[in-house]
Amino acid sequence: MNHSIQSKLMQLNEIVSQNNIDHYYIYDYTSRPKLVLAGSFDFSYYHNIEITFYEVSFLSCPGGVFSIECFRLANDKELEMLKTVSYGFIEGPVICMEDQTFGTRFFIAAESLDYELKTVFYYKRENLQPHESVAEWVGKDGKGRNNNS
């Protein structure tokens, strides 16, 4: 199981490096225990990768935008530290999301993960190409209602 995650993390690191994706935020956590991170170089108009974590049992990352350079499995020292702050509520492999430049590390414990390279626009757009979509919330008011004006 960890070998499969390790392999996916290596592929993910290569993809985000090639596409200069280094900023992330929690895009969807409404269907717990599934969590989706959106990643982009610039969130002004779109994001271009979604990383989905399944069966999330622990989460330690900012609620806003944060920088990540590397995804990897947590090491033994990090796992020991997390036992203290999680009160033992960690199940499954722990993924460390690290910004090596500033030394910040965030963690997600999840049974598995997948990712999809696609462009999700944050504004109304027509003539979408394959692997393009508009964010679900575009065209809605602050209360989630359709805004047809």
mmCIF file of N, CA and C in Angstrom:
data_model
loop_
_atom_site.group_PDB
_atom_site.id
_atom_site.type_symbol
_atom_site.label_atom_id
_atom_site.label_comp_id
_atom_site.label_asym_id
_atom_site.label_seq_id
_atom_site.Cartn_x
_atom_site.Cartn_y
_atom_site.Cartn_z
ATOM 1 N N MET A 1 0.836 -1.200 0.000
ATOM 2 C CA MET A 1 0.000 0.000 0.000
ATOM 3 C C MET A 1 0.875 1.256 0.000
ATOM 4 N N ASN A 2 1.847 1.345 0.918
ATOM 5 C CA ASN A 2 2.723 2.511 0.943
ATOM 6 C C ASN A 2 3.549 2.627 -0.329
ATOM 7 N N HIS A 3 3.890 1.466 -0.927
ATOM 8 C CA HIS A 3 4.665 1.488 -2.165
ATOM 9 C C HIS A 3 3.868 2.174 -3.280
ATOM 10 N N SER A 4 2.582 1.882 -3.346
ATOM 11 C CA SER A 4 1.720 2.504 -4.346
ATOM 12 C C SER A 4 1.636 4.014 -4.123
ATOM 13 N N ILE A 5 1.473 4.418 -2.876
ATOM 14 C CA ILE A 5 1.421 5.849 -2.564
ATOM 15 C C ILE A 5 2.765 6.495 -2.868
ATOM 16 N N GLN A 6 3.846 5.849 -2.496
ATOM 17 C CA GLN A 6 5.184 6.384 -2.767
ATOM 18 C C GLN A 6 5.376 6.622 -4.262
ATOM 19 N N SER A 7 4.953 5.671 -5.077
ATOM 20 C CA SER A 7 5.068 5.794 -6.528
ATOM 21 C C SER A 7 4.239 6.975 -7.042
ATOM 22 N N LYS A 8 3.018 7.106 -6.548
ATOM 23 C CA LYS A 8 2.170 8.228 -6.973
ATOM 24 C C LYS A 8 2.760 9.559 -6.544
ATOM 25 N N LEU A 9 3.350 9.615 -5.353
ATOM 26 C CA LEU A 9 3.952 10.860 -4.879
ATOM 27 C C LEU A 9 5.144 11.258 -5.754
ATOM 28 N N MET A 10 5.918 10.290 -6.173
ATOM 29 C CA MET A 10 7.047 10.588 -7.061
ATOM 30 C C MET A 10 6.556 11.132 -8.398
ATOM 31 N N GLN A 11 5.503 10.523 -8.961
ATOM 32 C CA GLN A 11 4.925 11.011 -10.214
ATOM 33 C C GLN A 11 4.338 12.405 -10.031
ATOM 34 N N LEU A 12 3.636 12.596 -8.915
ATOM 35 C CA LEU A 12 3.034 13.895 -8.619
ATOM 36 C C LEU A 12 4.106 14.979 -8.520
ATOM 37 N N ASN A 13 5.196 14.702 -7.821
ATOM 38 C CA ASN A 13 6.280 15.683 -7.695
ATOM 39 C C ASN A 13 6.840 16.078 -9.052
ATOM 40 N N GLU A 14 6.975 15.118 -9.935
ATOM 41 C CA GLU A 14 7.488 15.403 -11.277
ATOM 42 C C GLU A 14 6.520 16.311 -12.042
ATOM 43 N N ILE A 15 5.232 16.016 -11.962
ATOM 44 C CA ILE A 15 4.217 16.795 -12.677
ATOM 45 C C ILE A 15 4.138 18.222 -12.150
ATOM 46 N N VAL A 16 4.089 18.393 -10.829
ATOM 47 C CA VAL A 16 3.971 19.754 -10.296
ATOM 48 C C VAL A 16 5.238 20.565 -10.551
ATOM 49 N N SER A 17 6.392 19.898 -10.570
ATOM 50 C CA SER A 17 7.638 20.593 -10.878
ATOM 51 C C SER A 17 7.657 21.056 -12.337
ATOM 52 N N GLN A 18 7.259 20.180 -13.250
ATOM 53 C CA GLN A 18 7.243 20.521 -14.679
ATOM 54 C C GLN A 18 6.259 21.648 -14.990
ATOM 55 N N ASN A 19 5.179 21.749 -14.199
ATOM 56 C CA ASN A 19 4.138 22.747 -14.466
ATOM 57 C C ASN A 19 4.211 23.953 -13.529
ATOM 58 N N ASN A 20 5.279 24.063 -12.748
ATOM 59 C CA ASN A 20 5.474 25.184 -11.815
ATOM 60 C C ASN A 20 4.292 25.373 -10.862
ATOM 61 N N ILE A 21 3.705 24.278 -10.413
ATOM 62 C CA ILE A 21 2.589 24.347 -9.472
ATOM 63 C C ILE A 21 3.162 24.282 -8.065
ATOM 64 N N ASP A 22 2.988 25.370 -7.308
ATOM 65 C CA ASP A 22 3.557 25.384 -5.964
ATOM 66 C C ASP A 22 2.632 25.990 -4.908
ATOM 67 N N HIS A 23 1.435 26.363 -5.277
ATOM 68 C CA HIS A 23 0.462 26.899 -4.321
ATOM 69 C C HIS A 23 -0.755 25.981 -4.286
ATOM 70 N N TYR A 24 -1.288 25.778 -3.089
ATOM 71 C CA TYR A 24 -2.400 24.849 -2.891
ATOM 72 C C TYR A 24 -3.383 25.422 -1.892
ATOM 73 N N TYR A 25 -4.611 24.936 -1.962
ATOM 74 C CA TYR A 25 -5.600 25.205 -0.926
ATOM 75 C C TYR A 25 -6.616 24.069 -0.928
ATOM 76 N N ILE A 26 -7.347 23.959 0.174
ATOM 77 C CA ILE A 26 -8.377 22.930 0.271
ATOM 78 C C ILE A 26 -9.538 23.362 -0.593
ATOM 79 N N TYR A 27 -9.761 22.648 -1.668
ATOM 80 C CA TYR A 27 -10.800 22.978 -2.637
ATOM 81 C C TYR A 27 -12.134 22.363 -2.244
ATOM 82 N N ASP A 28 -12.104 21.157 -1.709
ATOM 83 C CA ASP A 28 -13.351 20.486 -1.335
ATOM 84 C C ASP A 28 -13.087 19.499 -0.204
ATOM 85 N N TYR A 29 -13.831 19.664 0.871
ATOM 86 C CA TYR A 29 -13.791 18.706 1.973
ATOM 87 C C TYR A 29 -15.211 18.465 2.465
ATOM 88 N N THR A 30 -16.176 18.681 1.577
ATOM 89 C CA THR A 30 -17.584 18.514 1.952
ATOM 90 C C THR A 30 -18.015 17.060 1.947
ATOM 91 N N SER A 31 -17.321 16.222 1.219
ATOM 92 C CA SER A 31 -17.696 14.803 1.173
ATOM 93 C C SER A 31 -16.693 13.984 1.978
ATOM 94 N N ARG A 32 -16.522 14.400 3.229
ATOM 95 C CA ARG A 32 -15.590 13.702 4.120
ATOM 96 C C ARG A 32 -15.898 12.222 4.143
ATOM 97 N N PRO A 33 -14.916 11.370 4.177
ATOM 98 C CA PRO A 33 -13.497 11.609 4.450
ATOM 99 C C PRO A 33 -12.646 11.828 3.202
ATOM 100 N N LYS A 34 -13.233 12.320 2.111
ATOM 101 C CA LYS A 34 -12.475 12.650 0.896
ATOM 102 C C LYS A 34 -12.125 14.129 0.931
ATOM 103 N N LEU A 35 -10.865 14.451 0.621
ATOM 104 C CA LEU A 35 -10.395 15.831 0.611
ATOM 105 C C LEU A 35 -9.725 16.105 -0.731
ATOM 106 N N VAL A 36 -10.013 17.272 -1.323
ATOM 107 C CA VAL A 36 -9.414 17.650 -2.603
ATOM 108 C C VAL A 36 -8.616 18.938 -2.418
ATOM 109 N N LEU A 37 -7.338 18.878 -2.776
ATOM 110 C CA LEU A 37 -6.502 20.071 -2.827
ATOM 111 C C LEU A 37 -6.464 20.564 -4.267
ATOM 112 N N ALA A 38 -6.585 21.872 -4.446
ATOM 113 C CA ALA A 38 -6.384 22.496 -5.757
ATOM 114 C C ALA A 38 -4.986 23.080 -5.764
ATOM 115 N N GLY A 39 -4.317 22.968 -6.897
ATOM 116 C CA GLY A 39 -2.978 23.513 -7.022
ATOM 117 C C GLY A 39 -2.837 24.355 -8.270
ATOM 118 N N SER A 40 -2.005 25.410 -8.158
ATOM 119 C CA SER A 40 -1.799 26.315 -9.281
ATOM 120 C C SER A 40 -0.542 27.142 -9.050
ATOM 121 N N PHE A 41 -0.088 27.778 -10.096
ATOM 122 C CA PHE A 41 0.975 28.773 -9.980
ATOM 123 C C PHE A 41 0.366 30.105 -9.544
ATOM 124 N N ASP A 42 -0.886 30.338 -9.954
ATOM 125 C CA ASP A 42 -1.564 31.609 -9.673
ATOM 126 C C ASP A 42 -3.058 31.346 -9.644
ATOM 127 N N PHE A 43 -3.693 31.522 -8.495
ATOM 128 C CA PHE A 43 -5.114 31.238 -8.350
ATOM 129 C C PHE A 43 -6.021 32.378 -8.815
ATOM 130 N N SER A 44 -5.493 33.372 -9.474
ATOM 131 C CA SER A 44 -6.332 34.502 -9.893
ATOM 132 C C SER A 44 -7.475 34.071 -10.807
ATOM 133 N N TYR A 45 -7.198 33.152 -11.716
ATOM 134 C CA TYR A 45 -8.193 32.797 -12.719
ATOM 135 C C TYR A 45 -8.526 31.308 -12.784
ATOM 136 N N TYR A 46 -7.710 30.454 -12.209
ATOM 137 C CA TYR A 46 -7.909 29.018 -12.382
ATOM 138 C C TYR A 46 -6.996 28.235 -11.436
ATOM 139 N N HIS A 47 -7.248 26.944 -11.363
ATOM 140 C CA HIS A 47 -6.240 26.016 -10.836
ATOM 141 C C HIS A 47 -6.043 24.929 -11.882
ATOM 142 N N ASN A 48 -4.885 24.259 -11.827
ATOM 143 C CA ASN A 48 -4.611 23.304 -12.890
ATOM 144 C C ASN A 48 -4.237 21.900 -12.422
ATOM 145 N N ILE A 49 -4.452 21.616 -11.150
ATOM 146 C CA ILE A 49 -4.341 20.236 -10.684
ATOM 147 C C ILE A 49 -5.261 20.060 -9.483
ATOM 148 N N GLU A 50 -5.846 18.888 -9.391
ATOM 149 C CA GLU A 50 -6.625 18.519 -8.208
ATOM 150 C C GLU A 50 -6.039 17.222 -7.667
ATOM 151 N N ILE A 51 -5.699 17.247 -6.385
ATOM 152 C CA ILE A 51 -5.154 16.079 -5.705
ATOM 153 C C ILE A 51 -6.209 15.613 -4.713
ATOM 154 N N THR A 52 -6.681 14.396 -4.886
ATOM 155 C CA THR A 52 -7.752 13.862 -4.050
ATOM 156 C C THR A 52 -7.183 12.833 -3.087
ATOM 157 N N PHE A 53 -7.452 13.034 -1.804
ATOM 158 C CA PHE A 53 -7.039 12.115 -0.750
ATOM 159 C C PHE A 53 -8.284 11.384 -0.266
ATOM 160 N N TYR A 54 -8.193 10.063 -0.131
ATOM 161 C CA TYR A 54 -9.335 9.236 0.263
ATOM 162 C C TYR A 54 -9.145 8.687 1.671
ATOM 163 N N GLU A 55 -10.246 8.590 2.393
ATOM 164 C CA GLU A 55 -10.248 8.073 3.764
ATOM 165 C C GLU A 55 -9.284 8.859 4.645
ATOM 166 N N VAL A 56 -9.443 10.179 4.640
ATOM 167 C CA VAL A 56 -8.593 11.066 5.433
ATOM 168 C C VAL A 56 -8.935 10.874 6.911
ATOM 169 N N SER A 57 -7.900 10.615 7.726
ATOM 170 C CA SER A 57 -8.110 10.458 9.166
ATOM 171 C C SER A 57 -7.469 11.582 9.967
ATOM 172 N N PHE A 58 -6.566 12.342 9.353
ATOM 173 C CA PHE A 58 -5.899 13.443 10.046
ATOM 174 C C PHE A 58 -5.465 14.473 9.017
ATOM 175 N N LEU A 59 -5.562 15.740 9.413
ATOM 176 C CA LEU A 59 -5.231 16.846 8.521
ATOM 177 C C LEU A 59 -4.556 17.942 9.328
ATOM 178 N N SER A 60 -3.428 18.401 8.853
ATOM 179 C CA SER A 60 -2.727 19.504 9.488
ATOM 180 C C SER A 60 -2.153 20.396 8.393
ATOM 181 N N CYS A 61 -2.977 21.356 7.950
ATOM 182 C CA CYS A 61 -2.513 22.313 6.945
ATOM 183 C C CYS A 61 -3.369 23.578 7.063
ATOM 184 N N PRO A 62 -2.889 24.679 6.514
ATOM 185 C CA PRO A 62 -3.643 25.933 6.601
ATOM 186 C C PRO A 62 -4.989 25.850 5.885
ATOM 187 N N GLY A 63 -5.916 26.683 6.314
ATOM 188 C CA GLY A 63 -7.209 26.785 5.652
ATOM 189 C C GLY A 63 -7.151 27.650 4.410
ATOM 190 N N GLY A 64 -6.121 28.457 4.275
ATOM 191 C CA GLY A 64 -5.945 29.313 3.103
ATOM 192 C C GLY A 64 -4.895 28.744 2.168
ATOM 193 N N VAL A 65 -4.374 29.595 1.305
ATOM 194 C CA VAL A 65 -3.372 29.177 0.318
ATOM 195 C C VAL A 65 -2.026 28.955 1.015
ATOM 196 N N PHE A 66 -1.364 27.853 0.642
ATOM 197 C CA PHE A 66 -0.043 27.564 1.197
ATOM 198 C C PHE A 66 0.868 27.039 0.095
ATOM 199 N N SER A 67 2.177 27.142 0.322
ATOM 200 C CA SER A 67 3.172 26.729 -0.681
ATOM 201 C C SER A 67 3.722 25.348 -0.347
ATOM 202 N N ILE A 68 3.887 24.535 -1.387
ATOM 203 C CA ILE A 68 4.439 23.192 -1.268
ATOM 204 C C ILE A 68 5.391 22.963 -2.434
ATOM 205 N N GLU A 69 6.551 22.418 -2.136
ATOM 206 C CA GLU A 69 7.497 22.060 -3.194
ATOM 207 C C GLU A 69 7.598 20.554 -3.384
ATOM 208 N N CYS A 70 7.231 19.789 -2.351
ATOM 209 C CA CYS A 70 7.476 18.356 -2.391
ATOM 210 C C CYS A 70 6.406 17.603 -1.605
ATOM 211 N N PHE A 71 5.930 16.514 -2.188
ATOM 212 C CA PHE A 71 5.014 15.592 -1.510
ATOM 213 C C PHE A 71 5.807 14.312 -1.242
ATOM 214 N N ARG A 72 5.737 13.797 0.001
ATOM 215 C CA ARG A 72 6.467 12.583 0.361
ATOM 216 C C ARG A 72 5.779 11.919 1.546
ATOM 217 N N LEU A 73 6.190 10.697 1.835
ATOM 218 C CA LEU A 73 5.700 10.050 3.043
ATOM 219 C C LEU A 73 6.421 10.638 4.254
ATOM 220 N N ALA A 74 5.703 10.797 5.356
ATOM 221 C CA ALA A 74 6.301 11.330 6.582
ATOM 222 C C ALA A 74 7.349 10.355 7.102
ATOM 223 N N ASN A 75 8.420 10.893 7.690
ATOM 224 C CA ASN A 75 9.468 10.043 8.258
ATOM 225 C C ASN A 75 9.115 9.674 9.705
ATOM 226 N N ASP A 76 9.917 8.816 10.298
ATOM 227 C CA ASP A 76 9.634 8.319 11.651
ATOM 228 C C ASP A 76 9.569 9.434 12.689
ATOM 229 N N LYS A 77 10.468 10.400 12.597
ATOM 230 C CA LYS A 77 10.476 11.529 13.546
ATOM 231 C C LYS A 77 9.177 12.335 13.436
ATOM 232 N N GLU A 78 8.739 12.586 12.218
ATOM 233 C CA GLU A 78 7.486 13.328 12.010
ATOM 234 C C GLU A 78 6.289 12.532 12.522
ATOM 235 N N LEU A 79 6.296 11.233 12.300
ATOM 236 C CA LEU A 79 5.195 10.389 12.778
ATOM 237 C C LEU A 79 5.107 10.407 14.299
ATOM 238 N N GLU A 80 6.247 10.381 14.973
ATOM 239 C CA GLU A 80 6.248 10.461 16.443
ATOM 240 C C GLU A 80 5.664 11.782 16.919
ATOM 241 N N MET A 81 6.067 12.879 16.268
ATOM 242 C CA MET A 81 5.543 14.204 16.623
ATOM 243 C C MET A 81 4.034 14.261 16.400
ATOM 244 N N LEU A 82 3.565 13.673 15.301
ATOM 245 C CA LEU A 82 2.136 13.704 14.988
ATOM 246 C C LEU A 82 1.313 12.871 15.967
ATOM 247 N N LYS A 83 1.875 11.817 16.519
ATOM 248 C CA LYS A 83 1.164 11.026 17.529
ATOM 249 C C LYS A 83 0.768 11.899 18.708
ATOM 250 N N THR A 84 1.633 12.834 19.063
ATOM 251 C CA THR A 84 1.369 13.729 20.193
ATOM 252 C C THR A 84 0.206 14.676 19.900
ATOM 253 N N VAL A 85 0.211 15.286 18.720
ATOM 254 C CA VAL A 85 -0.819 16.282 18.418
ATOM 255 C C VAL A 85 -2.129 15.674 17.930
ATOM 256 N N SER A 86 -2.098 14.427 17.467
ATOM 257 C CA SER A 86 -3.320 13.811 16.940
ATOM 258 C C SER A 86 -4.033 12.947 17.975
ATOM 259 N N TYR A 87 -3.414 12.765 19.121
ATOM 260 C CA TYR A 87 -3.974 11.908 20.167
ATOM 261 C C TYR A 87 -4.306 10.521 19.640
ATOM 262 N N GLY A 88 -3.486 10.026 18.706
ATOM 263 C CA GLY A 88 -3.650 8.681 18.182
ATOM 264 C C GLY A 88 -4.712 8.517 17.112
ATOM 265 N N PHE A 89 -5.240 9.610 16.578
ATOM 266 C CA PHE A 89 -6.303 9.527 15.579
ATOM 267 C C PHE A 89 -5.787 9.497 14.153
ATOM 268 N N ILE A 90 -4.616 8.954 13.949
ATOM 269 C CA ILE A 90 -4.054 8.847 12.606
ATOM 270 C C ILE A 90 -4.172 7.405 12.147
ATOM 271 N N GLU A 91 -4.850 7.211 11.026
ATOM 272 C CA GLU A 91 -4.957 5.892 10.415
ATOM 273 C C GLU A 91 -4.493 6.014 8.976
ATOM 274 N N GLY A 92 -3.725 5.043 8.537
ATOM 275 C CA GLY A 92 -3.245 5.041 7.155
ATOM 276 C C GLY A 92 -1.932 5.772 7.019
ATOM 277 N N PRO A 93 -1.379 5.739 5.824
ATOM 278 C CA PRO A 93 -0.115 6.431 5.549
ATOM 279 C C PRO A 93 -0.251 7.942 5.748
ATOM 280 N N VAL A 94 0.833 8.585 6.143
ATOM 281 C CA VAL A 94 0.848 10.029 6.356
ATOM 282 C C VAL A 94 1.691 10.678 5.267
ATOM 283 N N ILE A 95 1.067 11.567 4.517
ATOM 284 C CA ILE A 95 1.758 12.297 3.453
ATOM 285 C C ILE A 95 2.234 13.619 4.032
ATOM 286 N N CYS A 96 3.509 13.902 3.828
ATOM 287 C CA CYS A 96 4.076 15.183 4.239
ATOM 288 C C CYS A 96 4.133 16.074 3.008
ATOM 289 N N MET A 97 3.628 17.275 3.149
ATOM 290 C CA MET A 97 3.675 18.279 2.087
ATOM 291 C C MET A 97 4.653 19.339 2.578
ATOM 292 N N GLU A 98 5.778 19.471 1.887
ATOM 293 C CA GLU A 98 6.885 20.255 2.414
ATOM 294 C C GLU A 98 7.253 21.413 1.495
ATOM 295 N N ASP A 99 7.481 22.564 2.113
ATOM 296 C CA ASP A 99 8.078 23.709 1.430
ATOM 297 C C ASP A 99 9.519 23.763 1.911
ATOM 298 N N GLN A 100 10.411 23.220 1.118
ATOM 299 C CA GLN A 100 11.802 23.083 1.528
ATOM 300 C C GLN A 100 12.501 24.431 1.648
ATOM 301 N N THR A 101 12.048 25.428 0.910
ATOM 302 C CA THR A 101 12.661 26.750 0.973
ATOM 303 C C THR A 101 12.481 27.365 2.363
ATOM 304 N N PHE A 102 11.272 27.268 2.906
ATOM 305 C CA PHE A 102 10.986 27.885 4.201
ATOM 306 C C PHE A 102 10.915 26.877 5.342
ATOM 307 N N GLY A 103 11.040 25.599 5.035
ATOM 308 C CA GLY A 103 11.057 24.581 6.069
ATOM 309 C C GLY A 103 9.710 24.285 6.693
ATOM 310 N N THR A 104 8.624 24.632 6.015
ATOM 311 C CA THR A 104 7.294 24.333 6.552
ATOM 312 C C THR A 104 6.842 22.972 6.052
ATOM 313 N N ARG A 105 6.115 22.263 6.915
ATOM 314 C CA ARG A 105 5.605 20.942 6.574
ATOM 315 C C ARG A 105 4.169 20.834 7.051
ATOM 316 N N PHE A 106 3.340 20.264 6.201
ATOM 317 C CA PHE A 106 1.933 20.014 6.516
ATOM 318 C C PHE A 106 1.675 18.538 6.267
ATOM 319 N N PHE A 107 0.608 18.007 6.888
ATOM 320 C CA PHE A 107 0.407 16.563 6.849
ATOM 321 C C PHE A 107 -1.043 16.184 6.578
ATOM 322 N N ILE A 108 -1.216 15.101 5.827
ATOM 323 C CA ILE A 108 -2.525 14.501 5.610
ATOM 324 C C ILE A 108 -2.343 12.991 5.744
ATOM 325 N N ALA A 109 -3.107 12.377 6.643
ATOM 326 C CA ALA A 109 -3.137 10.919 6.749
ATOM 327 C C ALA A 109 -4.313 10.442 5.911
ATOM 328 N N ALA A 110 -4.036 9.587 4.937
ATOM 329 C CA ALA A 110 -5.071 9.115 4.021
ATOM 330 C C ALA A 110 -4.711 7.724 3.533
ATOM 331 N N GLU A 111 -5.725 6.942 3.242
ATOM 332 C CA GLU A 111 -5.494 5.578 2.755
ATOM 333 C C GLU A 111 -4.934 5.563 1.331
ATOM 334 N N SER A 112 -5.336 6.531 0.506
ATOM 335 C CA SER A 112 -4.860 6.573 -0.874
ATOM 336 C C SER A 112 -5.028 7.980 -1.427
ATOM 337 N N LEU A 113 -4.483 8.203 -2.618
ATOM 338 C CA LEU A 113 -4.627 9.494 -3.278
ATOM 339 C C LEU A 113 -4.587 9.307 -4.784
ATOM 340 N N ASP A 114 -5.187 10.262 -5.464
ATOM 341 C CA ASP A 114 -5.144 10.362 -6.920
ATOM 342 C C ASP A 114 -4.982 11.829 -7.271
ATOM 343 N N TYR A 115 -4.610 12.093 -8.496
ATOM 344 C CA TYR A 115 -4.508 13.477 -8.946
ATOM 345 C C TYR A 115 -4.951 13.554 -10.398
ATOM 346 N N GLU A 116 -5.385 14.739 -10.772
ATOM 347 C CA GLU A 116 -5.815 14.967 -12.153
ATOM 348 C C GLU A 116 -5.319 16.332 -12.590
ATOM 349 N N LEU A 117 -4.566 16.338 -13.677
ATOM 350 C CA LEU A 117 -4.098 17.579 -14.272
ATOM 351 C C LEU A 117 -5.206 18.094 -15.171
ATOM 352 N N LYS A 118 -5.796 19.222 -14.803
ATOM 353 C CA LYS A 118 -6.876 19.834 -15.576
ATOM 354 C C LYS A 118 -6.949 21.302 -15.195
ATOM 355 N N THR A 119 -7.575 22.096 -16.040
ATOM 356 C CA THR A 119 -7.741 23.515 -15.751
ATOM 357 C C THR A 119 -9.175 23.767 -15.339
ATOM 358 N N VAL A 120 -9.336 24.319 -14.131
ATOM 359 C CA VAL A 120 -10.656 24.675 -13.621
ATOM 360 C C VAL A 120 -10.685 26.197 -13.500
ATOM 361 N N PHE A 121 -11.482 26.830 -14.351
ATOM 362 C CA PHE A 121 -11.550 28.291 -14.408
ATOM 363 C C PHE A 121 -12.443 28.839 -13.302
ATOM 364 N N TYR A 122 -12.084 30.026 -12.811
ATOM 365 C CA TYR A 122 -12.844 30.687 -11.756
ATOM 366 C C TYR A 122 -13.732 31.805 -12.317
ATOM 367 N N TYR A 123 -14.087 31.692 -13.565
ATOM 368 C CA TYR A 123 -14.976 32.663 -14.215
ATOM 369 C C TYR A 123 -15.751 31.933 -15.310
ATOM 370 N N LYS A 124 -16.859 32.546 -15.731
ATOM 371 C CA LYS A 124 -17.666 31.940 -16.793
ATOM 372 C C LYS A 124 -16.844 31.890 -18.066
ATOM 373 N N ARG A 125 -16.918 30.752 -18.744
ATOM 374 C CA ARG A 125 -16.126 30.574 -19.948
ATOM 375 C C ARG A 125 -16.843 29.578 -20.839
ATOM 376 N N GLU A 126 -16.880 29.869 -22.119
ATOM 377 C CA GLU A 126 -17.513 28.972 -23.078
ATOM 378 C C GLU A 126 -16.439 28.275 -23.907
ATOM 379 N N ASN A 127 -16.890 27.335 -24.713
ATOM 380 C CA ASN A 127 -16.001 26.585 -25.601
ATOM 381 C C ASN A 127 -14.862 25.901 -24.841
ATOM 382 N N LEU A 128 -15.242 25.213 -23.783
ATOM 383 C CA LEU A 128 -14.237 24.504 -22.988
ATOM 384 C C LEU A 128 -13.641 23.350 -23.786
ATOM 385 N N GLN A 129 -12.360 23.148 -23.607
ATOM 386 C CA GLN A 129 -11.630 22.074 -24.257
ATOM 387 C C GLN A 129 -11.597 20.851 -23.328
ATOM 388 N N PRO A 130 -11.155 19.708 -23.840
ATOM 389 C CA PRO A 130 -10.991 18.549 -22.950
ATOM 390 C C PRO A 130 -10.065 18.913 -21.775
ATOM 391 N N HIS A 131 -10.357 18.405 -20.612
ATOM 392 C CA HIS A 131 -9.602 18.664 -19.374
ATOM 393 C C HIS A 131 -9.737 20.110 -18.913
ATOM 394 N N GLU A 132 -10.815 20.761 -19.292
ATOM 395 C CA GLU A 132 -11.132 22.106 -18.806
ATOM 396 C C GLU A 132 -12.549 22.099 -18.254
ATOM 397 N N SER A 133 -12.772 22.887 -17.210
ATOM 398 C CA SER A 133 -14.108 23.060 -16.660
ATOM 399 C C SER A 133 -14.172 24.398 -15.941
ATOM 400 N N VAL A 134 -15.362 24.752 -15.503
ATOM 401 C CA VAL A 134 -15.575 25.970 -14.724
ATOM 402 C C VAL A 134 -15.883 25.529 -13.296
ATOM 403 N N ALA A 135 -15.327 26.225 -12.330
ATOM 404 C CA ALA A 135 -15.555 25.872 -10.924
ATOM 405 C C ALA A 135 -17.050 25.843 -10.628
ATOM 406 N N GLU A 136 -17.442 24.894 -9.822
ATOM 407 C CA GLU A 136 -18.850 24.685 -9.491
ATOM 408 C C GLU A 136 -19.521 25.935 -8.934
ATOM 409 N N TRP A 137 -18.789 26.744 -8.219
ATOM 410 C CA TRP A 137 -19.364 27.908 -7.552
ATOM 411 C C TRP A 137 -19.446 29.150 -8.443
ATOM 412 N N VAL A 138 -18.900 29.121 -9.633
ATOM 413 C CA VAL A 138 -18.961 30.278 -10.525
ATOM 414 C C VAL A 138 -20.414 30.532 -10.921
ATOM 415 N N GLY A 139 -20.837 31.767 -10.833
ATOM 416 C CA GLY A 139 -22.205 32.123 -11.198
ATOM 417 C C GLY A 139 -23.184 32.006 -10.055
ATOM 418 N N LYS A 140 -22.678 31.718 -8.844
ATOM 419 C CA LYS A 140 -23.553 31.644 -7.675
ATOM 420 C C LYS A 140 -23.257 32.815 -6.759
ATOM 421 N N ASP A 141 -24.275 33.241 -6.011
ATOM 422 C CA ASP A 141 -24.055 34.322 -5.070
ATOM 423 C C ASP A 141 -23.381 33.751 -3.811
ATOM 424 N N GLY A 142 -23.149 34.570 -2.814
ATOM 425 C CA GLY A 142 -22.463 34.157 -1.602
ATOM 426 C C GLY A 142 -23.175 33.092 -0.803
ATOM 427 N N LYS A 143 -24.454 32.840 -1.105
ATOM 428 C CA LYS A 143 -25.218 31.839 -0.373
ATOM 429 C C LYS A 143 -25.387 30.557 -1.164
ATOM 430 N N GLY A 144 -24.661 30.424 -2.274
ATOM 431 C CA GLY A 144 -24.706 29.210 -3.058
ATOM 432 C C GLY A 144 -25.860 29.146 -4.059
ATOM 433 N N ARG A 145 -26.604 30.252 -4.200
ATOM 434 C CA ARG A 145 -27.706 30.276 -5.163
ATOM 435 C C ARG A 145 -27.209 30.734 -6.518
ATOM 436 N N ASN A 146 -27.864 30.244 -7.572
ATOM 437 C CA ASN A 146 -27.498 30.688 -8.918
ATOM 438 C C ASN A 146 -27.721 32.172 -9.051
ATOM 439 N N ASN A 147 -26.762 32.837 -9.666
ATOM 440 C CA ASN A 147 -26.845 34.266 -9.911
ATOM 441 C C ASN A 147 -26.899 34.438 -11.410
ATOM 442 N N ASN A 148 -28.082 34.627 -11.925
ATOM 443 C CA ASN A 148 -28.291 34.687 -13.384
ATOM 444 C C ASN A 148 -28.250 36.096 -13.932
ATOM 445 N N SER A 149 -27.766 37.035 -13.163
ATOM 446 C CA SER A 149 -27.743 38.402 -13.691
ATOM 447 C C SER A 149 -26.519 38.680 -14.491
#
